[in-house]
Coordinates of C-alpha atoms and ligand atoms in Angstrom, one line a residue:
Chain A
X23 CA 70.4 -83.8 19.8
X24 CA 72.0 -87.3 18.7
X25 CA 75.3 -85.3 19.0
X26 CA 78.2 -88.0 19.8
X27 CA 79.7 -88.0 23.0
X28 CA 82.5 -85.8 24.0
X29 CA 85.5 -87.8 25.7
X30 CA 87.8 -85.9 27.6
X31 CA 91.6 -86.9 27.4
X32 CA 92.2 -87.9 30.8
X33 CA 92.4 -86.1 34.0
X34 CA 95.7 -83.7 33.6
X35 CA 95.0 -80.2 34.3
X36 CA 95.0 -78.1 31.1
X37 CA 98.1 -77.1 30.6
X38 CA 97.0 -75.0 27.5
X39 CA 94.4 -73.0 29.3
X40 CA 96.7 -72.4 32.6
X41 CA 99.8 -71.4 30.2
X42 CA 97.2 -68.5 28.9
X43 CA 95.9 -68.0 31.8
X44 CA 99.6 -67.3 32.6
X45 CA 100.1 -64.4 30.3
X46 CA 96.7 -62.8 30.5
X47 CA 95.9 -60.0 32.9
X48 CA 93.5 -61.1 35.5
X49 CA 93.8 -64.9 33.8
X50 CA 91.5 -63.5 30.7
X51 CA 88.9 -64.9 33.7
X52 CA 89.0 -67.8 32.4
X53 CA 87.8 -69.6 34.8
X54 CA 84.7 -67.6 35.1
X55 CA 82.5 -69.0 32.5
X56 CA 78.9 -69.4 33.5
X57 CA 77.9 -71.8 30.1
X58 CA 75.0 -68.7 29.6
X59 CA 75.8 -68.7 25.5
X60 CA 75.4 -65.5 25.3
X61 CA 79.5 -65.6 23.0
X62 CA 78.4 -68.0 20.8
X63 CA 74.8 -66.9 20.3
X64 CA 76.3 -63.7 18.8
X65 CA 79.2 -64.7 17.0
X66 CA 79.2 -65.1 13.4
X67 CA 81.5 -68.0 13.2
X68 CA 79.1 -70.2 15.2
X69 CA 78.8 -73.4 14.0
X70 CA 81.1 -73.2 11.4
X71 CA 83.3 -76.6 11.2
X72 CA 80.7 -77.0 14.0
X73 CA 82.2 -75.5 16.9
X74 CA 81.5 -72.1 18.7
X75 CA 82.7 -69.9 21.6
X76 CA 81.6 -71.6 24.7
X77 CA 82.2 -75.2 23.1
X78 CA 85.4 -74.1 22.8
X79 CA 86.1 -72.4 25.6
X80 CA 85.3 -75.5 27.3
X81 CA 87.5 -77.9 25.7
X82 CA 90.1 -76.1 27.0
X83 CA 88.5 -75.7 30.5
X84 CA 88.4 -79.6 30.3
X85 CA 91.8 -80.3 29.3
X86 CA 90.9 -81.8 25.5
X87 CA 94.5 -79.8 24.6
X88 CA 94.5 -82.5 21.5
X89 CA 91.2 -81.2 20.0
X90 CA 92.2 -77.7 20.7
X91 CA 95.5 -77.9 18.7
X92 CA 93.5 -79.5 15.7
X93 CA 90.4 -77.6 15.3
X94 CA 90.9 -75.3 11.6
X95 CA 87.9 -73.1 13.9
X96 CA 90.9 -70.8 15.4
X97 CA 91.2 -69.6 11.7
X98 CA 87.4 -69.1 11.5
X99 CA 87.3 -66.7 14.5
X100 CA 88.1 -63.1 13.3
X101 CA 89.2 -62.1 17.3
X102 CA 86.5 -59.7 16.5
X103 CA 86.4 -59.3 20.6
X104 CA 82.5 -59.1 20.5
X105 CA 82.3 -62.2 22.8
X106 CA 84.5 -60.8 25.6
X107 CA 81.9 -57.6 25.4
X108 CA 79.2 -59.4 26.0
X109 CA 80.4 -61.6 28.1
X110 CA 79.0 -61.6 31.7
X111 CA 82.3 -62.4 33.0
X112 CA 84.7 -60.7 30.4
X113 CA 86.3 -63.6 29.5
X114 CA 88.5 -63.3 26.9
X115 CA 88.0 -65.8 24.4
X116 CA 89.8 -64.2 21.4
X117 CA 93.0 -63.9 23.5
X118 CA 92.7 -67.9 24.0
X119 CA 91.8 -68.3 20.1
X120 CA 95.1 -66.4 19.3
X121 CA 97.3 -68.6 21.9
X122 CA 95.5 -71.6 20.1
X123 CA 96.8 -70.3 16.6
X124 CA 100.3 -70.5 17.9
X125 CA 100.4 -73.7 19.0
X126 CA 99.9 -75.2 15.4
X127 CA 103.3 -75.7 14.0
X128 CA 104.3 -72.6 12.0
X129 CA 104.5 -74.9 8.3
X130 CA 101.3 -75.8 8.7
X131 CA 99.3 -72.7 9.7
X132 CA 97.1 -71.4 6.5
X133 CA 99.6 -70.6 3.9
X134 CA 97.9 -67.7 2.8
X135 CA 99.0 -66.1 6.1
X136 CA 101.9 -67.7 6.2
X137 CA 103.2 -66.2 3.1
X138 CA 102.1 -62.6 3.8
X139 CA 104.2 -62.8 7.1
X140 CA 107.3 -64.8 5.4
X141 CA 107.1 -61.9 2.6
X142 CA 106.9 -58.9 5.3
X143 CA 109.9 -60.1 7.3
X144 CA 112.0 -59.9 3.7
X145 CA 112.6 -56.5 4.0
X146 CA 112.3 -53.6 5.9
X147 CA 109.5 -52.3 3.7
X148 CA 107.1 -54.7 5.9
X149 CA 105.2 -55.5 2.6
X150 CA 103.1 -58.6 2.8
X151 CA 103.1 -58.6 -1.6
X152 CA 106.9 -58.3 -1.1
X153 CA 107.2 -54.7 -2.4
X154 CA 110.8 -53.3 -2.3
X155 CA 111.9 -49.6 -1.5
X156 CA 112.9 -48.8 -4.9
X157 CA 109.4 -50.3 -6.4
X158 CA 107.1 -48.5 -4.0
X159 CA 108.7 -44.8 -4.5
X160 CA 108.8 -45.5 -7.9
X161 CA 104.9 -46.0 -8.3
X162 CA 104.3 -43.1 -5.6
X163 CA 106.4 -40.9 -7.9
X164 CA 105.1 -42.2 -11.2
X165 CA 101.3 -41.8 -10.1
X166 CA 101.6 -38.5 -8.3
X167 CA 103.4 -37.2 -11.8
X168 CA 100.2 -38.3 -14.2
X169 CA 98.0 -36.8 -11.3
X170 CA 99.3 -33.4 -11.0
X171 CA 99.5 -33.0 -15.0
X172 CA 96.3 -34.2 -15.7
X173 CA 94.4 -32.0 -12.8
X174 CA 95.9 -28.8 -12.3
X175 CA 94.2 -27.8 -9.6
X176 CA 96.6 -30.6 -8.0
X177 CA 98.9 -29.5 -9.6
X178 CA 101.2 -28.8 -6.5
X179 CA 100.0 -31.6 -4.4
X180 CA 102.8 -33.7 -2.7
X181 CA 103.3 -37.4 -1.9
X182 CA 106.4 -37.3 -0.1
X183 CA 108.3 -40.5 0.6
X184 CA 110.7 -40.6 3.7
X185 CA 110.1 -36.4 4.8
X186 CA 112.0 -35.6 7.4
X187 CA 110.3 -33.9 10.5
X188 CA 106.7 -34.3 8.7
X189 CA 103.8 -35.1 11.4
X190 CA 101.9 -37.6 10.1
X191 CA 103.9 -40.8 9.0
X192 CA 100.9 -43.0 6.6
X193 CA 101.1 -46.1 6.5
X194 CA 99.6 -48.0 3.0
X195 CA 98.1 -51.4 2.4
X196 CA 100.7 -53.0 -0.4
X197 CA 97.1 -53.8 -2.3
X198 CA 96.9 -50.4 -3.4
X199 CA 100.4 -49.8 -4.6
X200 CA 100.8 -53.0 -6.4
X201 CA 97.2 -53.7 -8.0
X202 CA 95.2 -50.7 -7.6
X203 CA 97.2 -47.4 -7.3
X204 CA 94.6 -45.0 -8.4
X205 CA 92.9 -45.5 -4.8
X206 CA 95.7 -43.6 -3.2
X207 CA 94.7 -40.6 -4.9
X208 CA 91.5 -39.5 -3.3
X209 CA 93.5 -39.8 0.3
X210 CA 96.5 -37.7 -1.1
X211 CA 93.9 -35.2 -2.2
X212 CA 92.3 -34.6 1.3
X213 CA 95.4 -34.2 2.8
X214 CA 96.2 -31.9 0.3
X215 CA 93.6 -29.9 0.9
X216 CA 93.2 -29.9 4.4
X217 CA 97.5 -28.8 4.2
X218 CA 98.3 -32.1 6.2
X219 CA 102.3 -32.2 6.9
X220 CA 102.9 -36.0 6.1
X221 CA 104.8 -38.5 5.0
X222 CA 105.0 -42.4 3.7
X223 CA 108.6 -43.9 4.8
X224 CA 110.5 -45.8 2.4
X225 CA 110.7 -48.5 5.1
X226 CA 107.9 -49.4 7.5
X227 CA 104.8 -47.8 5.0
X228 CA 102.8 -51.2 5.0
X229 CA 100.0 -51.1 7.1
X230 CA 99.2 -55.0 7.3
X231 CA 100.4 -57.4 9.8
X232 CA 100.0 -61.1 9.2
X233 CA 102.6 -62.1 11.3
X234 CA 100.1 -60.6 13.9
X235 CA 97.6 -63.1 12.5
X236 CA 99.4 -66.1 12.4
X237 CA 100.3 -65.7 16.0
X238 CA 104.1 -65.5 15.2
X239 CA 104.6 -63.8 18.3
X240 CA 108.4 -62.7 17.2
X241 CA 107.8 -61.8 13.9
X242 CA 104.6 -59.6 15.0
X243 CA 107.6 -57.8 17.0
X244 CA 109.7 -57.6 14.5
X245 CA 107.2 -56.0 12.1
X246 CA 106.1 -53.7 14.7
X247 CA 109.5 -52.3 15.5
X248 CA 110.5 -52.1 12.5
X249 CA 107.3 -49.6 11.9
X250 CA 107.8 -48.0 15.1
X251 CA 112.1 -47.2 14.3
X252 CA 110.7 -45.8 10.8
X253 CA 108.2 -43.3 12.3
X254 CA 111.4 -42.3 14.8
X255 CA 114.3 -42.0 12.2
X256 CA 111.6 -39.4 10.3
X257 CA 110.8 -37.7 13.6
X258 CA 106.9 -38.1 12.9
X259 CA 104.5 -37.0 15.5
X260 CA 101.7 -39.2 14.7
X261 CA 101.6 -42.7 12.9
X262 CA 99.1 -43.4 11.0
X263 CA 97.6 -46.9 9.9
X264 CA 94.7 -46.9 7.3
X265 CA 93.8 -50.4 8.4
Chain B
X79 CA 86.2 -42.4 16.4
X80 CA 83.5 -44.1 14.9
X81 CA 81.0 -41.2 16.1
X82 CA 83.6 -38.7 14.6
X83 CA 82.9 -41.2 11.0
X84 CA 79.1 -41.2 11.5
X85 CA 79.4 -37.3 11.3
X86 CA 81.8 -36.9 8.3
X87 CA 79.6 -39.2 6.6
X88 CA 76.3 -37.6 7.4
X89 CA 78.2 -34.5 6.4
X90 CA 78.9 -36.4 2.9
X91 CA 75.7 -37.8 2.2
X92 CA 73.4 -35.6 4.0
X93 CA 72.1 -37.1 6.9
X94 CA 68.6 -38.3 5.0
X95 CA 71.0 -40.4 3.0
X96 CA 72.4 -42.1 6.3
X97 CA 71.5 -45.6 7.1
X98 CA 72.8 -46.9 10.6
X99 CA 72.9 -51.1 10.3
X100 CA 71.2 -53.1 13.0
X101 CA 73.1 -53.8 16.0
X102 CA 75.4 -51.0 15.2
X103 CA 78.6 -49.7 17.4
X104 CA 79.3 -52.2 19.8
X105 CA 77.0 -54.3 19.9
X106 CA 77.4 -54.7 15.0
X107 CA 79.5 -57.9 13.8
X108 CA 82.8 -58.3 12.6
X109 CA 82.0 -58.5 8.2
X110 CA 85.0 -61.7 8.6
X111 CA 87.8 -60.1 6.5
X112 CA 89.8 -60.0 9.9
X113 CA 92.2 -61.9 11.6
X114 CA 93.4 -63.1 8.7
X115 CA 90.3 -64.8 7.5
X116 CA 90.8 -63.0 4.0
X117 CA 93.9 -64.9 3.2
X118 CA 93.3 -67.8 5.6
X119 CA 92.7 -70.0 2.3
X120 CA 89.2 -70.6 3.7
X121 CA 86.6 -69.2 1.3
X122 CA 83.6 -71.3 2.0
X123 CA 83.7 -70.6 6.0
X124 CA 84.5 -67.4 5.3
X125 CA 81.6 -66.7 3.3
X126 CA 79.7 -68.2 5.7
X127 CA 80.8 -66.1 9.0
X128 CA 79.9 -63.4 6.6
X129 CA 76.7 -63.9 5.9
X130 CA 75.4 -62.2 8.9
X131 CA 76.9 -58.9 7.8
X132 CA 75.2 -59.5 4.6
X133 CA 71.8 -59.4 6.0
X134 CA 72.6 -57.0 7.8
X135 CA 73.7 -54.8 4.8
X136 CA 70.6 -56.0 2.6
X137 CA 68.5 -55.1 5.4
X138 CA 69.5 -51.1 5.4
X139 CA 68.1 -51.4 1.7
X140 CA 70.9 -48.9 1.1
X141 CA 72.7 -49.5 -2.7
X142 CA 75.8 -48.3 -1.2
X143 CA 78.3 -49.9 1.6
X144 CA 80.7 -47.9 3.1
X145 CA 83.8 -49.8 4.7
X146 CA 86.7 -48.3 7.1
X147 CA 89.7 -50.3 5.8
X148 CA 90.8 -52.7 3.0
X149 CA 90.2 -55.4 4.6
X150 CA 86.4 -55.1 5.5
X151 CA 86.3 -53.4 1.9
X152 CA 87.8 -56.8 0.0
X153 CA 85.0 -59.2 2.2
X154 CA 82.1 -57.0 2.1
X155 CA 82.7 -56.1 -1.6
X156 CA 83.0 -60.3 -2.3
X157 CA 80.0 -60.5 -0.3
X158 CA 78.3 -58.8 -2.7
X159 CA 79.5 -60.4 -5.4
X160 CA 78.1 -63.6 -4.8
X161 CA 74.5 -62.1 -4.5
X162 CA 74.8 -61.1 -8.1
X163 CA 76.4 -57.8 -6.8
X164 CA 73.8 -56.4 -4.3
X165 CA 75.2 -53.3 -3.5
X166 CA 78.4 -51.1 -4.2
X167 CA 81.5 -51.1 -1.6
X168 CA 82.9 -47.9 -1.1
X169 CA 86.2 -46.6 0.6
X170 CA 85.5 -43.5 2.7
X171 CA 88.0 -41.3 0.8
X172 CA 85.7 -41.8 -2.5
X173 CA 82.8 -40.5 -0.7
X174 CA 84.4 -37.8 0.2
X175 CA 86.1 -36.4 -2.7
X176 CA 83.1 -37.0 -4.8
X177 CA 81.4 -34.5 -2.3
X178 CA 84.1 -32.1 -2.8
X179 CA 83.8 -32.4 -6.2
X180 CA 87.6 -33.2 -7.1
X181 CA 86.9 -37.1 -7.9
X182 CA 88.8 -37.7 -11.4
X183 CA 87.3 -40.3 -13.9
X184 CA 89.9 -43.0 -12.9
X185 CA 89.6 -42.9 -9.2
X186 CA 86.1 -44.2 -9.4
X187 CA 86.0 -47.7 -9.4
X188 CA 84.0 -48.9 -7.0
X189 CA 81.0 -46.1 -7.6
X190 CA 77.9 -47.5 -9.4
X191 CA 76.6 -46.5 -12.3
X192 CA 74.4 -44.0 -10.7
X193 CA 77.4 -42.0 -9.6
X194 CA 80.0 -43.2 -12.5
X195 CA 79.5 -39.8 -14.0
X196 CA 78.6 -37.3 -11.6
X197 CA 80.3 -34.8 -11.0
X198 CA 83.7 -36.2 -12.6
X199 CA 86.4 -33.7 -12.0
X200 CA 88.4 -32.3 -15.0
X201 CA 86.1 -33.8 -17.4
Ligands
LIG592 S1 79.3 -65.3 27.4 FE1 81.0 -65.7 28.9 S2 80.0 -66.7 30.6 FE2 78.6 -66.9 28.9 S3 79.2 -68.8 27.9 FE3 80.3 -67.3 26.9 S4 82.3 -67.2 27.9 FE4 80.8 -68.3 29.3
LIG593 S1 86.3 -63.1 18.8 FE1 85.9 -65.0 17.7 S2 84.5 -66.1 19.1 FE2 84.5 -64.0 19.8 S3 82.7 -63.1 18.7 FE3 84.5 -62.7 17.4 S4 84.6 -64.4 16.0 FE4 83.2 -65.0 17.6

């Protein structure tokens, strides 16, 4: 195909493929691979920056951790998980796409992400636009007072912020708060209507995680518990994230 | 879950109205808003790994896209865009309010003209 040659770097065993190997149940198998193509041939990131799912998957089976750390093509994959189903072997490429995301240094994964994280870990609202407690009630308050006067039949609908005891906790992309808050409406109205108990939390009512994305394996944790000790301190039942 | 979806929206639309894409359930494509990829600062490869889902949408010959989470909704809706805006991208909650008839005039954004104006609740 007039490709140019491949050359590996050198003879250690991978360390990057043994370290996930490590961590994942059953090794993510691996080892297992069987070169059939069938990943890559149904992945929608093939060939983008020229690299798919099995040529991937076997750099790091042949120790090129160098190439590994550099290719942008960890960024590309979406860790949709369709590879892994297909997968004769169930081998669990996303989960060795996500290690590979963590081992760029953190400055210099894609900033985009990086400043959706940076913002969520700010404050306890986990808001990747940087939303404060005060800002998001406010606008909650403020659009669920036009609502009810202008449609009476709503005219007793609630949006409650931080309920005590409710059963659903909601959590609430920051996107529609801060640049489109008329789309919260239609999903306080069938709540309404069906008499759902619930609640948004002043802290923890973000539903995005980028820290998840960006493979910041701490601040993932953080966000999540975080999310998790809201939902608690109300005494929800059920949490529920609209992404 | 996703059968439970496939029946509130037949239930919405009436099931003549329902087009399944092609693969569908497990075997359908990520659209390539995920991971990250929406704020990865890549727009060109983005674009790119969403193609598939685009002709996979433009296939259905459906004028309306409906998309679980805002995500999906902000890549799908951009993949539309730069086809000269082939189809509408809808949340689910539209869908079904406008069914119940209690959609207001300012909660309709991302309706077509077709739909702008039915059924607008309070007007
Ligand atoms: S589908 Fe599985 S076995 Fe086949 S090439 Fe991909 S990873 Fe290897
Ligand atoms: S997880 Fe990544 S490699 Fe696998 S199918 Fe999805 S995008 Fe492709």
């Amino acid at each position: 195909m007039g490709e140019p040659a491949i050359k590996l770097g050198g003879n250690h065993k991978s360390r990057f493929l043994d370290k996930v190997k490590e961590i994942l149940p059953e090794g993510g198998n691996l080892d297992l691979c069987l070169t059939c193509g069938a990943c890559s041939s149904g992945c929608p990131a093939t060939g983008i920056g020229d690299m798919d799912a099995r040529k991937f998957l076997r750099m790091a089976a042949l120790g090129m951790d160098e190439e590994i750390t550099k290719t942008e093509w960890v960024w590309h994959c979406t860790m949709c998980q369709r590879c892994s189903y297909v997968c004769p072997m169930q081998i669990n490429i996303p989960q060795l796409v996500f290690n590979a995301r963590g081992l760029w240094p953190r400055e210099l994964r894609p900033k985009g992400i990086l400043g959706s994280c940076d913002m969520a870990l700010k404050n306890d609202t986990c808001s990747a636009m940087g939303t404060n407690e005060e800002d998001f009630r406010f606008v909650v308050e403020d659009v669920l007072e036009e609502y009810r006067e202008a449609q009476p039949e709503f005219a007793d609908m609630q949006a409650p912020v931080d309920k005590q005891g409710a059963h659903y906790f909601l959590n609430q992309n920051s996107r529609e708060p801060v640049t489109e808050p008329d789309e919260m409406v239609p999903l306080w109205k069938i709540l309404h209507i069906v008499g759902a108990d619930w609640t948004y939390g002043s802290k923890g009512w973000a539903a995005e995680n980028y820290c998840m994305f960006m493979a910041d394996n701490d601040a993932w944790k953080h966000i999540v518990e975080v999310k998790a000790k809201a939902v608690d301190d109300l005494g929800c039942k059920v949490w529920l994230n609209t992404e | 879950m996703a059968e439970d979806l496939r029946y509130v929206v037949k239930k919405v639309v009436g099931e003549e109205n329902f087009i399944d894409m092609s693969p569908n359930r497990s075997n359908n494509y990520c659209c390539g808003g995920g991971g990250g990829f929406l704020q990865a600062g890549y727009p060109e490869e983005r674009r790119q790994y969403g193609k598939m889902k685009a002709d996979q949408i433009l296939a259905t010959g459906a004028p309306y896209c409906i998309t679980p989470c805002h995500n999906c909704h902000a890549q799908v809706h951009d993949l539309s865009d730069i086809r000269g805006h082939a189809w509408e991208t809808l949340h689910l909650w539209t869908l079904i309010c406008l069914s119940l008839g209690i959609l207001g005039e300012n909660e309709r954004e991302y309706l077509g003209e077709d739909l702008k104006n039915v059924a607008v609740y309070g007007a």
